[in-house]
Tab-separated table of C-alpha atoms and ligand atoms in Angstrom:
chain	number	residue	atom	x	y	z
A	1	MET	CA	23.425	123.968	-123.323
A	2	ASN	CA	23.744	123.068	-119.677
A	3	ILE	CA	20.888	120.760	-118.716
A	4	MET	CA	20.928	122.136	-115.164
A	5	ASN	CA	19.992	125.631	-116.305
A	6	VAL	CA	16.795	126.559	-118.015
A	7	ASP	CA	16.818	128.342	-121.368
A	8	TYR	CA	14.569	131.415	-121.112
A	9	THR	CA	15.310	132.769	-124.590
A	10	THR	CA	12.630	130.687	-126.311
A	11	LYS	CA	8.967	131.521	-125.827
A	12	ILE	CA	8.665	128.338	-123.804
A	13	PRO	CA	11.402	128.125	-121.169
A	14	ASN	CA	12.993	124.696	-121.152
A	15	ASN	CA	16.023	122.573	-120.457
A	16	VAL	CA	15.284	120.070	-123.227
A	17	ASN	CA	16.909	122.012	-126.057
A	18	LEU	CA	13.636	123.012	-127.674
A	19	SER	CA	15.321	125.605	-129.876
A	20	GLU	CA	16.826	122.704	-131.833
A	21	ASP	CA	13.697	120.565	-131.708
A	22	ARG	CA	11.664	122.685	-134.136
A	23	GLN	CA	8.781	120.296	-134.585
A	24	VAL	CA	8.020	119.938	-130.907
A	25	LEU	CA	8.619	123.649	-130.314
A	26	LYS	CA	6.072	124.407	-133.037
A	27	ALA	CA	3.543	121.987	-131.558
A	28	LEU	CA	3.967	123.543	-128.108
A	29	GLU	CA	3.751	127.074	-129.490
A	30	GLY	CA	0.570	126.020	-131.237
A	31	TRP	CA	-0.849	124.740	-127.956
A	32	HIS	CA	0.198	127.841	-125.988
A	33	PRO	CA	-2.711	130.206	-126.924
A	34	GLY	CA	-5.268	127.582	-125.932
A	35	TYR	CA	-3.488	127.212	-122.616
A	36	ILE	CA	-3.580	130.967	-121.991
A	37	ASP	CA	-7.284	130.995	-122.886
A	38	TRP	CA	-7.824	128.166	-120.418
A	39	TRP	CA	-5.867	130.054	-117.728
A	40	ASN	CA	-7.952	133.174	-118.312
A	41	ASP	CA	-11.242	131.246	-118.247
A	42	MET	CA	-10.520	128.692	-115.537
A	43	GLY	CA	-7.462	129.950	-113.635
A	44	PRO	CA	-7.738	132.133	-110.510
A	45	ASP	CA	-10.817	134.336	-110.590
A	46	GLY	CA	-9.503	137.898	-110.350
A	47	PHE	CA	-5.957	138.959	-109.393
A	48	GLN	CA	-4.635	138.425	-112.914
A	49	GLN	CA	-3.223	141.970	-112.916
A	50	SER	CA	-1.848	141.704	-109.383
A	51	LEU	CA	1.847	141.328	-108.737
A	52	VAL	CA	2.400	138.042	-106.926
A	53	TYR	CA	5.647	137.136	-105.185
A	54	LEU	CA	6.220	133.803	-106.944
A	55	ARG	CA	9.070	131.386	-107.360
A	56	THR	CA	10.083	130.353	-110.852
A	57	ALA	CA	12.493	127.536	-111.606
A	58	TYR	CA	15.706	128.680	-113.248
A	59	SER	CA	17.563	125.408	-112.787
A	60	VAL	CA	16.900	121.783	-111.936
A	61	ASP	CA	19.812	121.593	-109.535
A	62	PRO	CA	18.340	120.429	-106.214
A	63	ARG	CA	20.756	122.699	-104.341
A	64	GLY	CA	19.127	125.804	-105.767
A	65	TRP	CA	16.536	125.870	-108.460
A	66	ALA	CA	14.078	128.697	-107.902
A	67	LYS	CA	14.126	132.429	-107.683
A	68	PHE	CA	11.436	134.674	-106.250
A	69	ASP	CA	10.081	137.833	-107.787
A	70	TYR	CA	6.893	139.768	-108.374
A	71	VAL	CA	5.072	138.383	-111.420
A	72	LYS	CA	1.646	138.886	-112.926
A	73	MET	CA	0.248	135.376	-113.195
A	74	PRO	CA	-0.521	135.465	-116.932
A	75	ASP	CA	3.153	136.437	-117.452
A	76	TYR	CA	4.429	133.465	-115.439
A	77	ARG	CA	7.027	131.577	-117.485
A	78	TRP	CA	5.556	128.083	-117.623
A	79	GLY	CA	8.402	125.882	-118.760
A	80	ILE	CA	9.438	122.341	-119.623
A	81	LEU	CA	11.870	121.135	-116.998
A	82	LEU	CA	13.275	117.639	-116.713
A	83	ALA	CA	15.651	116.406	-114.032
A	84	PRO	CA	19.095	115.653	-115.485
A	85	GLN	CA	19.496	112.335	-117.264
A	86	GLU	CA	21.173	109.716	-115.105
A	87	GLU	CA	23.940	108.005	-116.993
A	88	ASN	CA	23.365	104.317	-117.721
A	89	ARG	CA	20.031	104.283	-115.939
A	90	VAL	CA	18.351	100.883	-116.074
A	91	ILE	CA	14.727	99.812	-115.717
A	92	PRO	CA	14.503	99.242	-111.954
A	93	PHE	CA	11.662	96.654	-111.869
A	94	GLY	CA	9.449	94.328	-113.882
A	95	GLU	CA	10.129	91.771	-116.569
A	96	ARG	CA	12.805	93.968	-118.163
A	97	TYR	CA	14.529	94.629	-114.827
A	98	GLY	CA	18.128	95.722	-115.340
A	99	GLU	CA	17.806	96.510	-119.068
A	100	PRO	CA	18.710	100.049	-120.213
A	101	ALA	CA	15.928	102.598	-119.670
A	102	TRP	CA	14.072	103.666	-122.832
A	103	GLN	CA	14.715	107.054	-124.366
A	104	GLU	CA	11.838	106.530	-126.811
A	105	VAL	CA	8.426	104.984	-126.217
A	106	PRO	CA	8.509	101.218	-126.774
A	107	GLY	CA	5.770	100.371	-129.285
A	108	GLU	CA	4.242	97.598	-127.198
A	109	HIS	CA	3.710	99.899	-124.213
A	110	ARG	CA	2.660	102.989	-126.101
A	111	ALA	CA	-1.054	102.884	-125.221
A	112	MET	CA	-0.373	102.188	-121.550
A	113	LEU	CA	2.140	105.014	-121.241
A	114	ARG	CA	-0.110	107.454	-123.019
A	115	ARG	CA	-3.013	106.594	-120.725
A	116	LEU	CA	-0.930	107.086	-117.568
A	117	ILE	CA	0.439	110.416	-118.809
A	118	VAL	CA	-3.033	111.641	-119.764
A	119	ILE	CA	-4.497	110.669	-116.376
A	120	GLN	CA	-1.671	112.423	-114.527
A	121	GLY	CA	-1.955	115.415	-116.863
A	122	ASP	CA	-5.701	115.686	-116.318
A	123	THR	CA	-5.353	116.174	-112.559
A	124	GLU	CA	-3.081	119.212	-112.925
A	125	PRO	CA	-5.478	121.744	-114.514
A	126	ALA	CA	-8.378	120.153	-112.603
A	127	SER	CA	-7.107	121.361	-109.232
A	128	VAL	CA	-6.606	124.888	-110.594
A	129	GLU	CA	-10.231	124.849	-111.729
A	130	GLN	CA	-11.379	123.569	-108.341
A	131	GLN	CA	-9.497	126.330	-106.531
A	132	ARG	CA	-10.285	129.221	-108.827
A	133	HIS	CA	-12.690	131.039	-106.496
A	134	LEU	CA	-10.538	130.863	-103.379
A	135	GLY	CA	-8.545	134.034	-104.032
A	136	LYS	CA	-11.607	136.090	-103.178
A	137	THR	CA	-11.690	134.793	-99.586
A	138	ALA	CA	-7.995	134.396	-98.761
A	139	PRO	CA	-7.255	134.760	-95.034
A	140	SER	CA	-4.065	136.740	-95.756
A	141	LEU	CA	-1.732	137.867	-98.519
A	142	TYR	CA	0.657	135.117	-97.449
A	143	ASP	CA	-2.023	132.474	-98.071
A	144	LEU	CA	-3.112	134.156	-101.284
A	145	ARG	CA	0.439	133.900	-102.587
A	146	ASN	CA	0.667	130.249	-101.618
A	147	LEU	CA	-2.578	129.489	-103.442
A	148	PHE	CA	-1.307	131.160	-106.593
A	149	GLN	CA	2.069	129.442	-106.329
A	150	VAL	CA	0.326	126.092	-106.215
A	151	ASN	CA	-1.902	127.112	-109.130
A	152	VAL	CA	0.877	128.262	-111.475
A	153	GLU	CA	2.893	125.135	-110.689
A	154	GLU	CA	-0.058	122.858	-111.403
A	155	GLY	CA	-0.239	124.747	-114.684
A	156	ARG	CA	3.418	123.927	-115.267
A	157	HIS	CA	2.763	120.272	-114.468
A	158	LEU	CA	0.193	120.291	-117.234
A	159	TRP	CA	2.896	121.640	-119.560
A	160	ALA	CA	5.201	118.861	-118.396
A	161	MET	CA	2.714	116.168	-119.417
A	162	VAL	CA	1.793	117.950	-122.651
A	163	TYR	CA	5.457	118.067	-123.629
A	164	LEU	CA	5.694	114.283	-123.267
A	165	LEU	CA	2.507	113.796	-125.290
A	166	GLN	CA	3.627	116.095	-128.081
A	167	LYS	CA	7.196	114.927	-128.269
A	168	TYR	CA	6.687	111.191	-127.986
A	169	PHE	CA	3.151	110.375	-129.097
A	170	GLY	CA	2.712	112.117	-132.444
A	171	ARG	CA	-0.736	112.992	-133.640
A	172	ASP	CA	-2.729	111.242	-130.929
A	173	GLY	CA	-0.474	112.893	-128.358
A	174	ARG	CA	-1.424	116.293	-129.791
A	175	GLU	CA	-5.090	115.351	-129.674
A	176	GLU	CA	-4.801	114.295	-126.045
A	177	ALA	CA	-3.045	117.599	-125.270
A	178	ASP	CA	-6.040	119.479	-126.689
A	179	GLU	CA	-8.464	117.321	-124.715
A	180	LEU	CA	-6.643	118.248	-121.499
A	181	LEU	CA	-7.708	121.850	-122.099
A	182	ARG	CA	-11.264	120.888	-122.997
A	183	ARG	CA	-12.368	118.860	-119.961
A	184	ARG	CA	-13.518	120.842	-116.924
A	185	SER	CA	-13.677	119.933	-113.251
A	186	GLY	CA	-17.241	119.116	-112.232
A	187	ASP	CA	-18.645	119.569	-115.757
A	188	ALA	CA	-21.642	117.329	-116.449
A	189	ASP	CA	-20.683	116.645	-120.068
A	190	SER	CA	-16.902	116.553	-119.999
A	191	PRO	CA	-15.688	116.173	-116.429
A	192	ARG	CA	-12.112	115.577	-115.348
A	193	MET	CA	-11.109	111.921	-115.351
A	194	LEU	CA	-10.908	111.176	-111.610
A	195	GLY	CA	-13.599	111.613	-108.961
A	196	ALA	CA	-11.744	113.712	-106.390
A	197	PHE	CA	-10.908	116.223	-109.114
A	198	ASN	CA	-14.564	116.885	-109.827
A	199	GLU	CA	-15.414	117.744	-106.225
A	200	LYS	CA	-15.735	121.333	-105.063
A	201	THR	CA	-13.078	123.100	-103.000
A	202	PRO	CA	-15.523	125.522	-101.397
A	203	ASP	CA	-13.400	127.060	-98.636
A	204	TRP	CA	-9.855	127.412	-97.373
A	205	LEU	CA	-10.037	124.515	-94.955
A	206	SER	CA	-10.921	122.348	-97.962
A	207	PHE	CA	-7.970	123.837	-99.821
A	208	PHE	CA	-5.576	122.908	-97.029
A	209	MET	CA	-7.091	119.421	-96.815
A	210	PHE	CA	-6.831	119.078	-100.591
A	211	THR	CA	-3.183	120.102	-100.690
A	212	TYR	CA	-2.424	117.818	-97.753
A	213	PHE	CA	-4.317	114.719	-98.883
A	214	THR	CA	-4.919	114.965	-102.620
A	215	ASP	CA	-1.611	116.519	-103.605
A	216	ARG	CA	-0.061	113.744	-101.558
A	217	ASP	CA	-1.775	111.179	-103.745
A	218	GLY	CA	-0.090	113.087	-106.585
A	219	LYS	CA	3.223	112.685	-104.795
A	220	MET	CA	2.761	108.911	-104.580
A	221	GLN	CA	1.776	108.638	-108.243
A	222	LEU	CA	4.710	110.820	-109.311
A	223	HIS	CA	7.105	108.731	-107.228
A	224	SER	CA	5.858	105.562	-108.946
A	225	LEU	CA	6.142	107.166	-112.382
A	226	ALA	CA	9.572	108.567	-111.504
A	227	GLN	CA	10.670	104.903	-111.409
A	228	SER	CA	9.441	104.349	-114.962
A	229	GLY	CA	11.613	102.641	-117.534
A	230	PHE	CA	10.518	105.398	-119.927
A	231	ASP	CA	13.272	107.808	-118.985
A	232	PRO	CA	11.725	111.137	-120.105
A	233	LEU	CA	8.699	110.398	-117.916
A	234	SER	CA	10.933	109.510	-114.998
A	235	ARG	CA	12.935	112.723	-115.353
A	236	THR	CA	9.810	114.856	-115.706
A	237	CYS	CA	8.249	113.407	-112.576
A	238	ARG	CA	11.421	113.772	-110.574
A	239	PHE	CA	11.443	117.508	-111.128
A	240	MET	CA	7.698	117.826	-110.496
A	241	LEU	CA	8.220	116.242	-107.083
A	242	THR	CA	10.518	119.113	-106.131
A	243	GLU	CA	7.645	121.542	-106.650
A	244	GLU	CA	5.018	119.222	-105.185
A	245	ALA	CA	6.707	119.294	-101.783
A	246	HIS	CA	5.662	122.923	-101.350
A	247	HIS	CA	2.031	122.114	-102.106
A	248	MET	CA	1.908	119.606	-99.286
A	249	PHE	CA	3.739	122.041	-97.025
A	250	VAL	CA	0.932	124.529	-97.687
A	251	GLY	CA	-1.596	121.889	-96.656
A	252	GLU	CA	0.206	120.648	-93.593
A	253	THR	CA	1.042	124.070	-92.187
A	254	GLY	CA	-2.387	125.405	-93.181
A	255	ILE	CA	-4.150	122.771	-91.080
A	256	SER	CA	-1.609	123.278	-88.273
A	257	ARG	CA	-2.409	126.982	-88.204
A	258	VAL	CA	-6.173	126.381	-88.125
A	259	VAL	CA	-5.796	123.878	-85.265
A	260	GLN	CA	-3.426	126.233	-83.441
A	261	ARG	CA	-5.813	129.162	-83.663
A	262	THR	CA	-8.784	127.079	-82.488
A	263	CYS	CA	-6.841	125.820	-79.472
A	264	GLU	CA	-5.668	129.319	-78.560
A	265	ALA	CA	-9.166	130.737	-78.827
A	266	MET	CA	-10.626	127.922	-76.689
A	267	LYS	CA	-7.965	128.440	-74.060
A	268	ASP	CA	-8.431	132.195	-73.953
A	269	ALA	CA	-12.180	131.706	-73.527
A	270	GLY	CA	-11.724	129.066	-70.840
A	271	ILE	CA	-13.477	126.365	-72.853
A	272	SER	CA	-12.486	122.948	-71.537
A	273	ASP	CA	-14.511	120.713	-73.874
A	274	PRO	CA	-13.337	120.972	-77.499
A	275	SER	CA	-16.473	119.092	-78.578
A	276	ASP	CA	-18.734	121.888	-77.370
A	277	ILE	CA	-19.270	122.951	-80.957
A	278	THR	CA	-21.678	125.816	-80.323
A	279	LYS	CA	-19.399	127.488	-77.813
A	280	VAL	CA	-16.288	127.039	-79.943
A	281	ARG	CA	-17.978	128.331	-83.069
A	282	GLY	CA	-19.152	131.315	-81.061
A	283	LEU	CA	-15.483	132.313	-80.884
A	284	GLY	CA	-15.293	132.557	-84.672
A	285	VAL	CA	-12.917	129.610	-85.076
A	286	ILE	CA	-13.399	126.153	-86.570
A	287	ASP	CA	-14.105	123.492	-83.937
A	288	LEU	CA	-11.931	120.380	-83.923
A	289	PRO	CA	-14.813	117.924	-84.614
A	290	THR	CA	-15.553	119.785	-87.856
A	291	ILE	CA	-11.885	119.700	-88.809
A	292	GLN	CA	-12.052	115.919	-88.264
A	293	LYS	CA	-15.062	115.688	-90.602
A	294	LYS	CA	-13.266	117.596	-93.340
A	295	LEU	CA	-10.290	115.318	-92.863
A	296	ASN	CA	-12.544	112.249	-93.164
A	297	LEU	CA	-13.930	113.554	-96.438
A	298	HIS	CA	-10.675	114.468	-98.124
A	299	TYR	CA	-8.786	111.396	-96.994
A	300	SER	CA	-11.498	109.032	-98.226
A	301	LEU	CA	-11.839	110.843	-101.558
A	302	SER	CA	-8.084	110.666	-101.996
A	303	LEU	CA	-7.976	106.929	-101.197
A	304	ASP	CA	-10.289	106.395	-104.168
A	305	LEU	CA	-7.580	107.822	-106.437
A	306	PHE	CA	-5.483	104.690	-105.895
A	307	GLY	CA	-8.026	102.567	-107.772
A	308	SER	CA	-9.031	99.020	-106.964
A	309	GLU	CA	-6.946	97.207	-104.365
A	310	VAL	CA	-6.504	94.276	-106.734
A	311	SER	CA	-5.767	95.381	-110.262
A	312	THR	CA	-4.412	93.670	-113.347
A	313	ASN	CA	-3.712	97.088	-114.906
A	314	ALA	CA	-1.317	97.846	-112.070
A	315	ALA	CA	0.325	94.430	-112.509
A	316	ASN	CA	0.677	94.971	-116.260
A	317	ALA	CA	2.218	98.410	-115.821
A	318	PHE	CA	4.723	96.980	-113.339
A	319	ASN	CA	5.609	93.949	-115.453
A	320	ALA	CA	6.079	96.233	-118.442
A	321	GLY	CA	8.524	98.449	-116.535
A	322	VAL	CA	6.205	101.432	-116.952
A	323	LYS	CA	5.089	102.217	-113.370
A	324	GLY	CA	7.032	101.093	-110.310
A	325	ARG	CA	6.532	101.177	-106.589
A	326	TYR	CA	7.087	104.023	-104.129
A	327	ARG	CA	10.868	104.199	-103.623
A	328	GLU	CA	11.350	101.135	-105.833
A	329	THR	CA	15.125	101.398	-105.937
A	330	GLN	CA	15.321	101.410	-102.132
A	331	ILE	CA	13.223	98.275	-101.702
A	332	GLU	CA	15.208	95.107	-101.054
A	333	ASP	CA	13.584	92.346	-103.066
A	334	ASP	CA	13.810	90.906	-106.575
A	335	HIS	CA	11.861	93.813	-108.163
A	336	ARG	CA	9.947	91.307	-110.301
A	337	LEU	CA	7.408	90.063	-107.729
A	338	GLN	CA	6.523	86.971	-109.757
A	339	SER	CA	6.070	84.776	-106.708
A	340	SER	CA	5.582	87.123	-103.754
A	341	THR	CA	2.370	88.102	-102.015
A	342	TYR	CA	1.019	91.197	-100.308
A	343	PRO	CA	-1.747	91.442	-97.677
A	344	VAL	CA	-4.880	93.156	-98.983
A	345	LEU	CA	-7.962	94.244	-97.034
A	346	LYS	CA	-11.016	92.664	-98.636
A	347	MET	CA	-14.656	91.933	-97.979
A	348	VAL	CA	-14.945	88.223	-97.182
A	349	ASN	CA	-18.353	86.815	-96.188
A	350	GLY	CA	-19.516	90.228	-95.068
A	351	GLN	CA	-16.423	90.986	-93.007
A	352	ILE	CA	-13.281	93.009	-93.571
A	353	LYS	CA	-10.402	90.520	-93.748
A	354	ARG	CA	-6.731	90.665	-94.588
A	355	VAL	CA	-6.044	88.310	-97.500
A	356	ASP	CA	-2.725	87.509	-99.144
A	357	GLU	CA	-2.857	88.351	-102.836
A	358	PRO	CA	-0.178	88.070	-105.520
A	359	ALA	CA	2.045	91.110	-104.934
A	360	LEU	CA	1.772	92.069	-108.594
A	361	THR	CA	-1.970	92.577	-108.601
A	362	ALA	CA	-1.854	94.187	-105.136
A	363	LEU	CA	0.341	97.116	-106.190
A	364	ASN	CA	-2.406	99.714	-105.819
A	365	MET	CA	-3.007	98.479	-102.283
A	366	ARG	CA	0.660	98.712	-101.509
A	367	LEU	CA	0.924	102.268	-102.816
A	368	ARG	CA	-2.175	103.184	-100.842
A	369	ASP	CA	-0.602	101.748	-97.683
A	370	ASP	CA	2.524	103.816	-98.320
A	371	TYR	CA	0.272	106.817	-98.750
A	372	THR	CA	-1.548	106.186	-95.458
A	373	GLN	CA	1.770	106.015	-93.646
A	374	ASP	CA	2.811	109.291	-95.194
A	375	CYS	CA	-0.521	110.900	-94.232
A	376	ALA	CA	-0.171	109.809	-90.617
A	377	LYS	CA	2.729	112.215	-90.042
A	378	GLY	CA	0.370	115.171	-90.193
A	379	MET	CA	-1.826	113.686	-87.461
A	380	LEU	CA	1.188	113.528	-85.138
A	381	ARG	CA	2.014	117.156	-85.755
A	382	TRP	CA	-1.550	118.422	-85.381
A	383	ASN	CA	-2.251	116.303	-82.313
A	384	LYS	CA	0.873	117.655	-80.694
A	385	ILE	CA	-0.509	121.169	-81.056
A	386	ILE	CA	-3.773	120.063	-79.446
A	387	ALA	CA	-2.031	118.207	-76.625
A	388	THR	CA	0.348	121.096	-75.949
A	389	ALA	CA	-2.671	123.356	-75.552
A	390	GLY	CA	-3.915	120.899	-72.905
A	391	TYR	CA	-6.863	119.374	-74.760
A	392	HIS	CA	-7.840	115.720	-74.954
A	393	PHE	CA	-8.801	115.386	-78.568
A	394	LYS	CA	-7.129	113.421	-81.315
A	395	LEU	CA	-7.432	113.859	-85.046
A	396	THR	CA	-7.304	110.436	-86.692
A	397	LEU	CA	-7.354	108.964	-90.167
A	398	PRO	CA	-10.634	107.110	-90.737
A	399	ASN	CA	-10.592	103.418	-91.596
A	400	VAL	CA	-9.974	102.686	-95.284
A	401	ALA	CA	-13.443	101.120	-95.535
A	402	PHE	CA	-15.085	104.424	-94.600
A	403	HIS	CA	-16.915	106.394	-97.342
A	404	ARG	CA	-15.433	104.712	-100.377
A	405	GLN	CA	-16.624	104.858	-103.946
A	406	ILE	CA	-13.968	102.692	-105.553
A	407	GLY	CA	-12.597	99.270	-104.715
A	408	GLU	CA	-13.481	96.584	-102.187
A	409	PHE	CA	-15.592	98.784	-99.936
A	410	LYS	CA	-17.653	100.687	-102.433
A	411	ASP	CA	-20.825	98.684	-101.804
A	412	ILE	CA	-20.759	98.690	-98.018
A	413	HIS	CA	-20.956	101.313	-95.316
A	414	ALA	CA	-18.518	101.540	-92.445
A	415	THR	CA	-17.948	103.920	-89.560
A	416	PRO	CA	-14.657	105.849	-89.386
A	417	GLU	CA	-13.543	103.096	-86.962
A	418	GLY	CA	-14.190	100.466	-89.634
A	419	VAL	CA	-17.320	98.910	-88.148
A	420	LEU	CA	-19.690	97.729	-90.850
A	421	ILE	CA	-23.156	99.311	-90.647
A	422	ASP	CA	-26.374	99.109	-92.652
A	423	ASP	CA	-27.787	101.783	-94.960
A	424	ALA	CA	-30.212	103.132	-92.387
A	425	THR	CA	-27.493	103.626	-89.772
A	426	TRP	CA	-25.251	105.235	-92.349
A	427	ASN	CA	-27.910	107.685	-93.450
A	428	LYS	CA	-28.756	108.544	-89.870
A	429	SER	CA	-25.149	109.046	-88.798
A	430	LYS	CA	-23.195	110.257	-91.779
A	431	SER	CA	-23.481	113.934	-90.844
A	432	GLU	CA	-21.557	113.083	-87.656
A	433	TRP	CA	-18.662	111.918	-89.815
A	434	LEU	CA	-18.784	114.024	-92.952
A	435	PRO	CA	-19.279	117.786	-93.300
A	436	SER	CA	-22.983	118.674	-93.398
A	437	THR	CA	-24.529	121.639	-95.176
A	438	ASP	CA	-24.581	123.426	-91.810
A	439	ASP	CA	-20.889	122.776	-91.298
A	440	GLY	CA	-20.172	124.116	-94.768
A	441	ASP	CA	-22.295	127.197	-94.115
A	442	PHE	CA	-20.506	127.870	-90.844
A	443	ILE	CA	-17.052	127.574	-92.405
A	444	GLY	CA	-18.266	129.670	-95.328
A	445	SER	CA	-19.375	132.383	-92.898
A	446	LEU	CA	-15.773	132.733	-91.676
A	447	MET	CA	-14.366	133.138	-95.164
A	448	THR	CA	-14.062	136.894	-95.347
A	449	PRO	CA	-10.943	138.063	-97.142
A	450	VAL	CA	-8.085	139.766	-95.336
A	451	THR	CA	-6.015	141.799	-97.761
A	452	GLY	CA	-4.161	144.184	-95.461
A	453	VAL	CA	-0.390	143.699	-95.321
A	454	GLY	CA	0.429	141.509	-92.305
A	455	GLY	CA	-3.237	140.847	-91.484
A	456	PHE	CA	-4.661	137.369	-90.841
A	457	ALA	CA	-8.254	136.166	-90.591
A	458	PRO	CA	-9.225	135.404	-86.978
A	459	TRP	CA	-9.747	131.665	-87.637
A	460	ILE	CA	-6.125	130.959	-88.598
A	461	SER	CA	-2.761	131.656	-86.961
A	462	PRO	CA	0.002	133.480	-88.817
A	463	PRO	CA	2.746	131.168	-90.127
A	464	LYS	CA	5.864	130.644	-88.028
A	465	VAL	CA	8.067	131.736	-90.918
A	466	GLY	CA	7.309	133.482	-94.174
A	467	ILE	CA	8.154	132.486	-97.728
A	468	ASP	CA	11.688	133.060	-99.061
A	469	ASN	CA	12.797	134.231	-95.602
A	470	LYS	CA	10.425	137.150	-95.806
A	471	PRO	CA	8.479	138.150	-92.689
A	472	GLY	CA	4.789	137.367	-92.246
A	473	ASP	CA	3.905	141.004	-92.891
A	474	PHE	CA	5.624	141.106	-96.270
A	475	GLU	CA	3.435	142.281	-99.155
A	476	TYR	CA	3.208	138.881	-100.872
A	477	VAL	CA	0.597	140.106	-103.315
A	478	LYS	CA	0.229	143.665	-104.571
A	479	ILE	CA	-3.459	143.575	-105.311
A	480	GLU	CA	-4.556	145.312	-108.475
A	481	THR	CA	-8.109	144.740	-109.640
B	177	FE2	FE1	0.871	118.779	-109.818
B	178	FE2	FE1	0.410	119.772	-106.468
């Protein structure tokens, strides 16, 4: 078979020759009903009989890999897709730098690889669970489609990780695959593994923030795993990144459209002060200070996903050749990092200081810095919209010490500017920096669904272009209840 094209003749579409890999095919077919049960219980609430204009991968060729058609979500063909194997690929970092990449799991790194795959796998269904109620309040059919596209692809990412577990990790891999369907986002007894994936996604602004900030953490993690010496993991992650780009597009353009609409409404009403929250809210749009608060929340929650700034686990995974750096192969250094250092922000004598740490243990910090740089691009775009509308207001990323639950800053409080403050000041001021119940209630009050073809809720602008070159007033979802 041609690795570029996906085999749709088996029950589980794939480009890994499953029809000749009976044992793994059987394991996956055995897992399939539980997955469908999970989708029915925890996937999008409602709309399961609706026809959704979705893309499905038919190839892993970057020049053209997806086709669009109307699909009922439960009939979506979730498949196992790996990027083509690179000939003579070598481990691009760590103690085994330059040795041939592994096609099987090396025994000494088995536990570490399994843990990383399980953690990545756990985030995929978690976000679907977090977003399951959003369909009921979608601001348009266009947005509804985008939500469902993200959801079915996160489902596919779960399949991608489950394939690795079942093919390469034997019995304990199968057990982990079952556990991935058992945990639930926000559940008191068996929550998802990472904090941000147990938070609520109560409204569409949260959804856009989540896809901008939290899916972007996913991008960074996938990039690091795409460098892995374990070649099947690398190939899996490389293809997932192709899909992931759309999720972040949904976030970035979603926030752009909210900002755009707010600015237009303020201008039309002759409001000159964007911080006049009462007046702006009176127009039925989300004021910029509240957008900033949502941004503060989602950015800080996502920073926690990078783990502790200084971490021996991260060093071990790098040394082992299991998890590399963002764009490892494009970095010009020795790729072993035995004697280099990296500046890390730490608490020293009650102050935030930059301290040189061994580069190996500072890998989480480095990845987080790369992430922050990537996040900053959105600010430029959104601030341009605000400036073009003639307003003096800037959306900014809060300081990394702000509102943290993991790492160096978890025991202190800091303002979004990074000024250390005591508990009392924090408690008094936090509702200026993070969404309050009132803010949530206001945003919630705007979340009335718009299901007419070509209609958009009044708090968000239509997109500049549609999906798959379709116009904005295309019937992206044929709603059937
Ligand atoms: Fe994903
Ligand atoms: Fe995603």
